[in-house]
Coordinates of C-alpha atoms in Angstrom, one line a residue:
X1 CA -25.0 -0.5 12.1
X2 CA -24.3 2.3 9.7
X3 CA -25.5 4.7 7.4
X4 CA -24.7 5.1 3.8
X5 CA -26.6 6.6 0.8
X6 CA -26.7 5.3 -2.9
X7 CA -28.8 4.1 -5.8
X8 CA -30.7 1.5 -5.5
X9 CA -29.5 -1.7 -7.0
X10 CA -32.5 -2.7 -9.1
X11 CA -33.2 1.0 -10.5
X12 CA -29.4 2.0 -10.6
X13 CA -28.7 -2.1 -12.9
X14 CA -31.6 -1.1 -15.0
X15 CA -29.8 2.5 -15.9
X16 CA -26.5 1.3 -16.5
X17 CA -28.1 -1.7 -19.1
X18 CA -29.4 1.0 -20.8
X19 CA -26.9 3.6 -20.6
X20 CA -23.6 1.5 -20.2
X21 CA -24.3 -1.6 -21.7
X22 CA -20.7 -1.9 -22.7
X23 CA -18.6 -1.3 -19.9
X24 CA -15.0 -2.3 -19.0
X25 CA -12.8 -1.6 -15.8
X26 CA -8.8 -1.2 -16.4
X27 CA -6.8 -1.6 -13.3
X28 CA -3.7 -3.3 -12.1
X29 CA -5.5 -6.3 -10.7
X30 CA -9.7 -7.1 -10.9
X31 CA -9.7 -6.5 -7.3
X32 CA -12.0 -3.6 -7.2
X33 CA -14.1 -4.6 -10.7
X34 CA -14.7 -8.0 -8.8
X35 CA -16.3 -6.4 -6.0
X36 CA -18.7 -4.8 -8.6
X37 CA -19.6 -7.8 -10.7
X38 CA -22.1 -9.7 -9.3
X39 CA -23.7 -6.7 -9.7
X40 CA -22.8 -5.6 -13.0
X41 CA -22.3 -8.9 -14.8
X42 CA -21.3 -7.5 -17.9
X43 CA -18.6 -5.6 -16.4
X44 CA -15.1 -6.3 -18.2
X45 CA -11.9 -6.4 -17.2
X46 CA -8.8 -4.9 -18.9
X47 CA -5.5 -5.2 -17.5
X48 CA -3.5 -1.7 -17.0
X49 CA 0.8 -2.0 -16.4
X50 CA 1.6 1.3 -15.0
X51 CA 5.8 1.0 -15.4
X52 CA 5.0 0.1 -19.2
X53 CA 3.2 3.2 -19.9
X54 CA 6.1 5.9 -20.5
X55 CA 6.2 5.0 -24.7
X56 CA 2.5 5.1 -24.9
X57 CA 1.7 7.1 -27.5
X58 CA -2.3 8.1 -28.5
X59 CA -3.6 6.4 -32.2
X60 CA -3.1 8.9 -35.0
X61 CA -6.9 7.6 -36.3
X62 CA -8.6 6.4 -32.8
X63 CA -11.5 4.4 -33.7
X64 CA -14.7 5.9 -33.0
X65 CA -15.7 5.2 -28.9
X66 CA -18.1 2.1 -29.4
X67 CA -18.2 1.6 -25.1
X68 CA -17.4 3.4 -21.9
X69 CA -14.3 2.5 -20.4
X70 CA -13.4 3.7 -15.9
X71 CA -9.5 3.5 -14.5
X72 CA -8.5 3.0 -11.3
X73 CA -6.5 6.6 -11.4
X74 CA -6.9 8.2 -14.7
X75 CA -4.8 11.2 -13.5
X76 CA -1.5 9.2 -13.1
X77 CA -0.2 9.7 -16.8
X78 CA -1.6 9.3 -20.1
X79 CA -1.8 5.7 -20.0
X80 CA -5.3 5.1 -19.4
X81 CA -6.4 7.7 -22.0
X82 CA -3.9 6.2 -24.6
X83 CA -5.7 2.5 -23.5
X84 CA -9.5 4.3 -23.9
X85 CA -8.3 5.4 -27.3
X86 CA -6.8 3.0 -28.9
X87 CA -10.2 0.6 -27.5
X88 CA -12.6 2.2 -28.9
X89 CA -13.9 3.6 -25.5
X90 CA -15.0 7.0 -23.9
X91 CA -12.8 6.9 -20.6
X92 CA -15.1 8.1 -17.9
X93 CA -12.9 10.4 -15.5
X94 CA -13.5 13.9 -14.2
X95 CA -11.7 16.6 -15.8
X96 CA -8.5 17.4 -15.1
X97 CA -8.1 20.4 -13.6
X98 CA -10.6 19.7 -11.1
X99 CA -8.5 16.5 -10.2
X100 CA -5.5 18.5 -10.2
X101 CA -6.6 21.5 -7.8
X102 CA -8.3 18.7 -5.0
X103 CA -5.5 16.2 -5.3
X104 CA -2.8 19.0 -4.3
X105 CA -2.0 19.0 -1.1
X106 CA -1.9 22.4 -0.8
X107 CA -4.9 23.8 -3.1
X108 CA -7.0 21.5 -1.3
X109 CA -6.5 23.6 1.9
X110 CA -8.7 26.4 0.2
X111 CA -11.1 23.9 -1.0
X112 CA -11.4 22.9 2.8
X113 CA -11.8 26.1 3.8
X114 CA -14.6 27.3 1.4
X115 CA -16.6 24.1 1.9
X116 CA -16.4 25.0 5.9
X117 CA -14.4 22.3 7.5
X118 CA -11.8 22.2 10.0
X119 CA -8.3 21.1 9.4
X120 CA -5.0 20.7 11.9
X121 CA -3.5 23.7 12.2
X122 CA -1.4 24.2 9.0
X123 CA 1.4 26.3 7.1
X124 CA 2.2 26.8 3.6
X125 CA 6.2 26.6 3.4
X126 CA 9.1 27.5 0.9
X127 CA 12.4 26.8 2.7
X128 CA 12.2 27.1 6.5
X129 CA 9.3 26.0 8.8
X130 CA 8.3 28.8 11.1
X131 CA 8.9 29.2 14.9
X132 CA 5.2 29.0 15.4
X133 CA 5.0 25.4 14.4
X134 CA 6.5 23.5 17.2
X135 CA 5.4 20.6 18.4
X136 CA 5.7 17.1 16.2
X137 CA 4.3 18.0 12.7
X138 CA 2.9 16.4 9.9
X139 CA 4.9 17.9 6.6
X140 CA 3.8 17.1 2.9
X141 CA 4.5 17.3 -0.6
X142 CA 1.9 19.0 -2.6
X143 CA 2.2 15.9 -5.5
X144 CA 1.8 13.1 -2.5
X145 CA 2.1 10.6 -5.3
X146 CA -0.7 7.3 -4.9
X147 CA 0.9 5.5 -2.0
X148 CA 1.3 8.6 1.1
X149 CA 5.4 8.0 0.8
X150 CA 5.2 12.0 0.4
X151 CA 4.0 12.6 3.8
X152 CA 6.4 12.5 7.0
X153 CA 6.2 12.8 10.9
X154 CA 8.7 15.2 12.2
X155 CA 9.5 15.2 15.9
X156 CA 13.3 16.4 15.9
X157 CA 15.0 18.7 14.7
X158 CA 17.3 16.3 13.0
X159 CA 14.2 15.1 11.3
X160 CA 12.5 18.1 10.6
X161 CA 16.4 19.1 9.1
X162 CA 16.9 16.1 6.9
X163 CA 13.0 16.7 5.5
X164 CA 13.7 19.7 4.2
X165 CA 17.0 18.9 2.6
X166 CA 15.6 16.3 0.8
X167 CA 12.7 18.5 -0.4
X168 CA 14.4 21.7 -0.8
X169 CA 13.1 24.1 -3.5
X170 CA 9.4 22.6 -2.9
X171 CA 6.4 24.2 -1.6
X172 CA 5.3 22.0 1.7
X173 CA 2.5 22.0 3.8
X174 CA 3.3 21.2 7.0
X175 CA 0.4 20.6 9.5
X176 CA 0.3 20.4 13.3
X177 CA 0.3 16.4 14.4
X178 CA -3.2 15.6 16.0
X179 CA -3.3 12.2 17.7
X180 CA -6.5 10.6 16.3
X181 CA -8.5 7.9 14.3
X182 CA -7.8 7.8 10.4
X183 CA -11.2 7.3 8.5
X184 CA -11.9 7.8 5.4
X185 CA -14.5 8.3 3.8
X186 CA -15.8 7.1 0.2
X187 CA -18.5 9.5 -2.0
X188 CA -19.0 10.3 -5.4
X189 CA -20.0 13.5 -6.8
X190 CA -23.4 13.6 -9.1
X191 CA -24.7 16.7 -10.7
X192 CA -27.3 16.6 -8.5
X193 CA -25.9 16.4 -5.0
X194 CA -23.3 14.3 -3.3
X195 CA -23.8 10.3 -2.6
X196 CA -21.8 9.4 0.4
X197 CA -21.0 5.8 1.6
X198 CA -19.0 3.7 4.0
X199 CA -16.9 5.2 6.4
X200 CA -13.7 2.7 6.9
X201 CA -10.3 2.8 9.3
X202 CA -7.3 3.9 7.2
X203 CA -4.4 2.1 8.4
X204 CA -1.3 4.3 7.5
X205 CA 2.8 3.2 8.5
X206 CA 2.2 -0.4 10.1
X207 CA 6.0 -1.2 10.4
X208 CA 5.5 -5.1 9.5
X209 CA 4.1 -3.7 6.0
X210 CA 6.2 -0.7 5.6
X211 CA 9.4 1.1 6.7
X212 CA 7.0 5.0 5.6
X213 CA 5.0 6.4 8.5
X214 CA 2.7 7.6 6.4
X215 CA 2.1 4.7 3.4
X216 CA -0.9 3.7 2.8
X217 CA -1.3 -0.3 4.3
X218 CA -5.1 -1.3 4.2
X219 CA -8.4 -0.1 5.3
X220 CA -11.1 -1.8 7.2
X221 CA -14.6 -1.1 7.5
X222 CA -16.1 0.4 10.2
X223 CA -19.4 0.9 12.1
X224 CA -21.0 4.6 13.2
X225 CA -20.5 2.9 16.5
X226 CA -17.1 2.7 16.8
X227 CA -16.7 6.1 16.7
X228 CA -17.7 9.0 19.5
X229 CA -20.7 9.9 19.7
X230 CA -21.4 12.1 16.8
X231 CA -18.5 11.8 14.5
X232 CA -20.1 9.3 12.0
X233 CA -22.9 11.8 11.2
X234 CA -20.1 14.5 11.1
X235 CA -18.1 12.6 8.6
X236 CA -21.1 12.2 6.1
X237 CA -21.8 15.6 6.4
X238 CA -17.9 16.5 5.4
X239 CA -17.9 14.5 2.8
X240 CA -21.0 15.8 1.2
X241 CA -19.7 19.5 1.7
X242 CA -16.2 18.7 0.4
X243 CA -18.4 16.9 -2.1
X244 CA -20.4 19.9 -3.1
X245 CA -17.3 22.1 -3.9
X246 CA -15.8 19.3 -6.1
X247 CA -18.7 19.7 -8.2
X248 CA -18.2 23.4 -8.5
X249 CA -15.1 22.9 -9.5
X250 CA -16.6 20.9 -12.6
X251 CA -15.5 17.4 -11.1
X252 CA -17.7 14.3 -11.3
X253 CA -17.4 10.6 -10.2
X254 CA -15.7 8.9 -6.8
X255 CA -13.4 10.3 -4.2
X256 CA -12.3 9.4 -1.1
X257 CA -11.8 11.8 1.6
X258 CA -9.2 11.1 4.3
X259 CA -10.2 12.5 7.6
X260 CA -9.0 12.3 11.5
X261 CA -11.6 11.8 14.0
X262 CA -10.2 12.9 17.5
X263 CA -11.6 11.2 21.0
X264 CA -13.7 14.6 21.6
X265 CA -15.4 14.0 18.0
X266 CA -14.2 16.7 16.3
X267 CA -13.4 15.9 12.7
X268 CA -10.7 17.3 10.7
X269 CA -9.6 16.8 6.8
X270 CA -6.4 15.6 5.6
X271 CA -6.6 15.5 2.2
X272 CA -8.6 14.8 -1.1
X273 CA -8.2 11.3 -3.2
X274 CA -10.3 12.7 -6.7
X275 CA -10.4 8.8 -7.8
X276 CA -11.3 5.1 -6.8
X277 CA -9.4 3.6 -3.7
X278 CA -8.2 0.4 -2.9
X279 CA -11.1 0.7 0.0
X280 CA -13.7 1.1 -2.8
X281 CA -13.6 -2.9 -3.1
X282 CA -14.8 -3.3 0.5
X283 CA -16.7 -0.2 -0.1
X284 CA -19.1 -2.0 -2.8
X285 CA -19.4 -5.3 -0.8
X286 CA -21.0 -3.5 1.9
X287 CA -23.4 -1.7 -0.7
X288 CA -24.2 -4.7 -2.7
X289 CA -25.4 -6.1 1.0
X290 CA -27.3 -2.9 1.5
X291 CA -29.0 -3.5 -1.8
X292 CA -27.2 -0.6 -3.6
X293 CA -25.3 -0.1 -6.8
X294 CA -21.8 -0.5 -6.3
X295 CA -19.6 2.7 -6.9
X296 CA -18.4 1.8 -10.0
X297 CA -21.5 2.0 -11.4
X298 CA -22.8 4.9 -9.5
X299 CA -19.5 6.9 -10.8
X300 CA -20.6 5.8 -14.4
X301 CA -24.1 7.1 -14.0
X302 CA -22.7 10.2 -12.8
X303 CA -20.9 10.9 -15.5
X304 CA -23.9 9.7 -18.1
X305 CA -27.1 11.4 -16.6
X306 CA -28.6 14.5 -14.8
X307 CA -29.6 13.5 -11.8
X308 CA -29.9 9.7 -10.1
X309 CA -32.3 8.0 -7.8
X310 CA -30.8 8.2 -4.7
X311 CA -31.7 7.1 -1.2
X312 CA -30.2 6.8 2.5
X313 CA -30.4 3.3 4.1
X314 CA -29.5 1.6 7.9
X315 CA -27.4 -1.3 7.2
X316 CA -25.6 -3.9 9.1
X317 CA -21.9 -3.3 9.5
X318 CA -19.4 -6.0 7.2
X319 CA -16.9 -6.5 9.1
X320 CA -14.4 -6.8 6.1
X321 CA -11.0 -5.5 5.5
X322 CA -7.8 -5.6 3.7
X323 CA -3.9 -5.0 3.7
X324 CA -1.7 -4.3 1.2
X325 CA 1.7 -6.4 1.0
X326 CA 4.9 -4.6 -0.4
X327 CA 8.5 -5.9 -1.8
X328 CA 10.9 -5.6 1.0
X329 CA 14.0 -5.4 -0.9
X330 CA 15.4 -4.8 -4.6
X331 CA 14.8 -7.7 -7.2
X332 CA 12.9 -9.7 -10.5
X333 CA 9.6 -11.6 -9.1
X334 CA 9.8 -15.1 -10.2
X335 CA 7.6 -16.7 -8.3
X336 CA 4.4 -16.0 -6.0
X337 CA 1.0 -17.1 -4.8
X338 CA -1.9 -17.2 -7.6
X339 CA -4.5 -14.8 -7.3
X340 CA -7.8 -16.3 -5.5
X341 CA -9.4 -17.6 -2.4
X342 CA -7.5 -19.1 0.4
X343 CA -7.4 -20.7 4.0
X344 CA -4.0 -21.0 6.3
X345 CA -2.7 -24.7 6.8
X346 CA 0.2 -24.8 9.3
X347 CA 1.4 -21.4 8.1
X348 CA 1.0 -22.1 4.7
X349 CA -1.7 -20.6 1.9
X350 CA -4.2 -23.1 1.1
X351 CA -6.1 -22.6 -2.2
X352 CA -10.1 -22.8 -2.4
X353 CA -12.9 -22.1 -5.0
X354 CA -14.6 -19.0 -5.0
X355 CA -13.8 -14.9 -5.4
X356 CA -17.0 -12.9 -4.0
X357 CA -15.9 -11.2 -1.1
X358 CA -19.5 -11.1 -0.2
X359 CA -19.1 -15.2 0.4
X360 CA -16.0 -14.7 2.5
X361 CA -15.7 -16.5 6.2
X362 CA -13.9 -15.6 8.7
X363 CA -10.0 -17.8 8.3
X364 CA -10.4 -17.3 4.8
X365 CA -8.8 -14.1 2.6
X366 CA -9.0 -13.2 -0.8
X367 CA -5.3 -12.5 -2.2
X368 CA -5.1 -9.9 -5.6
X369 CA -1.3 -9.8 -7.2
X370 CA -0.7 -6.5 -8.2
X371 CA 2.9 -7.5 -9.5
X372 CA 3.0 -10.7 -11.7
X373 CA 6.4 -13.2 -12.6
X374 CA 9.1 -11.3 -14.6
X375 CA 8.5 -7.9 -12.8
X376 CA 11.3 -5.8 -11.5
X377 CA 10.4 -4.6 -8.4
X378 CA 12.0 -1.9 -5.6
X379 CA 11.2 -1.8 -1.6
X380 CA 8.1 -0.6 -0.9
X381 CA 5.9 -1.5 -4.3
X382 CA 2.4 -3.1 -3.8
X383 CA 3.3 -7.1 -4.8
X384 CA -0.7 -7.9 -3.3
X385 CA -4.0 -7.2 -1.6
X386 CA -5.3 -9.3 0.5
X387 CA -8.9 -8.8 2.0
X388 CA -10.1 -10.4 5.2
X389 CA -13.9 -11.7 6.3
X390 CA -13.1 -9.9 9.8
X391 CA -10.7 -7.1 11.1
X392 CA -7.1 -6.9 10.3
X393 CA -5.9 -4.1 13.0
X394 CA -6.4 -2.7 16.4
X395 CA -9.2 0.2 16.1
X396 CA -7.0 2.7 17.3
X397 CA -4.4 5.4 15.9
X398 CA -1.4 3.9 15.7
X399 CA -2.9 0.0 14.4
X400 CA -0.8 -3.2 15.1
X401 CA -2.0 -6.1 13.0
X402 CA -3.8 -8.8 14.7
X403 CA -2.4 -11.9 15.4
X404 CA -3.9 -13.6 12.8
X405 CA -3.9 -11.0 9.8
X406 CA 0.6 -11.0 10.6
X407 CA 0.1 -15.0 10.2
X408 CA -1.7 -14.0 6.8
X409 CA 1.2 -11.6 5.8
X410 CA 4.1 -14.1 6.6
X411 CA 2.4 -16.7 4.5
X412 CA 2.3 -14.5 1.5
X413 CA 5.6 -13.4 1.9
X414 CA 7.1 -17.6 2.1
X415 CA 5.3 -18.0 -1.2
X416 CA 7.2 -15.1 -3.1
X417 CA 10.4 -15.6 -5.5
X418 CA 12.7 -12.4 -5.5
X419 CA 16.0 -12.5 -7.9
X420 CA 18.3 -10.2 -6.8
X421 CA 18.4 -7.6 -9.8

């Protein structure tokens, strides 16, 4: 079991037909939209290519916003404010500078501190790490960029040499490793109050997904139970304090808070996501189940109105959860799995009808392409998501896939085309 808080889906459906009856989601793939449709039925879907944004320009007469338009990350570039323009749409997002202060790595620290919580023990660094952080460390880039490639263990001091070389002239924050349980924690900030919801294990640097020890590879969802005594509650009550501040700050709409959970239950935060994440998919499955307005649609009420109905429940624990599958090496995609529903036939990916995660059974997965044929792409780029009707790592804090999720991952991988570029 677990406890969330939200709107409730009949009263928060009846608010967005009448607030956001024209409504459209822009993202890389529909992944997290999708989750939110069965719910929102009018929801659209607009297509956003990130590496095609750099000539955007915005309209020199933008037509007057006709609908509301939400992006998966609104702060990366213009490009989703050029795409709201030129639609006709009033992009939903939170305002910048707000975004800006919680998504740095190192101005978050002093939002942590006002709003009362505990972090590892950290320093703030220009050129050499002092003598009293010994120990392995945890050293960041302020800008950590969207995937946690910014972010490295250091536990030589060859490594902890070669870091600093290749960030020289930056401003790191460089933190005291603690050995723990990644969760994080999905909320979204209303003008009155904070709504937190499901708690879910972050699964950071699984080698068989990524050569970075701290990229981001999937999250699964979790139950209160599965962590000690305590630490569930503890998590909620971070999130709505971190939460809290946000909205001081003038911010509005989802975040994600990434937290460690230690086996003595203390709970410490790592840093501030100020937009959607990947997880918010599996995030809004669980609500939906719970009988609450997915988080798309709470983040456009919370941008649209005063206050919102909201209300804690006890819900059974999905056991859902996805990884994300990257390019190994250099090249032009030319071939690769279709998006959709599939089973494993003697290794291979076995197409079936359907796309609710909801209706997902355990041997099935739902695979999203982020990258589509004729796409250049590098080592390490998001090619898919692929979401799981059960776990798809160990519960601990260094995760190794399960036996059945690596069976997944090699089958997506034999159906991919790479040209060497």
């Amino acid at each position: 079991m677990l406890t969330i808080s939200g709107v409730p889906l009949d009263e928060g459906v009846r608010l967005l037909r009448q607030h956001a009856p024209d409504l459209t989601w822009q993202d890389r793939s529909p992944f997290l939209g999708a989750a939110a449709a069965p719910a929102i039925p009018w929801l659209r879907f607009a297509h956003r290519d990130h590496r095609r944004e750099s000539g955007l320009v915005f309209p020199a007469d933008p037509p007057a916003p006709q609908g509301l338009g939400v992006s998966f990350a609104p702060e990366d570039g213009t490009g989703a404010h050029v795409w709201a323009a030129t639609a006709g749409l009033r992009l939903l997002a939170a305002e910048p500078a707000a975004v800006a202060a919680a998504a740095d790595k190192i101005t978050s620290l002093e939002l942590f501190a006002a709003a009362g919580v505990d972090t590892p023990r950290t320093w703030v660094v220009d050129g050499e790490i002092p003598d009293a952080a010994t120990g392995p460390l945890v050293v960041q880039r302020r800008a950590n960029n969207l995937t946690g490639k910014g972010t490295r263990l250091v536990t030589t001091p060859r490594q902890r040499d070669e870091v600093l070389r290749e960030w020289a002239g930056e401003t790191l924050r460089v933190s005291a490793h603690v050995s723990g349980l990644t969760v994080t924690v999905s909320g979204c900030v209303t003008r009155c109050g904070t709504v937190v919801s499901a708690l879910s294990h972050q699964l950071v640097g699984i080698p068989a997904l990524t050569s970075y020890w701290g990229a981001h590879c999937g999250n699964q969802l979790i139950a209160d139970g599965a962590l000690p005594p305590g630490a569930a509650s503890r998590c909620r009550e971070v999130c709505a304090l971190v939460g809290d501040r946000l909205r001081e700050l003038g911010f509005l709409g989802a975040f994600g808070l990434d937290l460690l959970v230690t086996p003595d239950a203390a709970v410490l935060a790592i840093e501030i996501n100020p937009r959607f994440q990947t997880v918010v998919s599996l995030v809004q499955a669980q609500e939906r189940a719970a009988g609450l307005l997915p988080a798309l649609g709470t983040h456009t009420l919370a941008a649209l109105l005063p206050s919102l109905p909201v209300q804690d429940v006890s819900t059974t624990h999905l056991r859902l959860s996805q990884l994300v599958i990257t390019a190994d090496r250099h090249g032009v995609l030319r071939e690769r799995a279709e998006p959709g529903r599939y089973g494993l036939e003697a290794g291979r990916l076995r197409q079936q009808a359907g796309s609710d995660l909801l209706a997902l059974r355990p041997g099935e997965a739902l695979l999203w392409c982020h990258a589509h044929p004729g796409d250049a792409v590098r080592p390490g780029e998001e090619l898919f998501l692929l979401q799981f009707a059960g776990p798809a790592a160990s519960l601990q804090p260094e995760p190794e896939l399960t036996a059945q999720a690596g069976e997944w991952v090699r089958a997506v991988r034999r159906s991919v085309v790479l040209d060497g570029a």
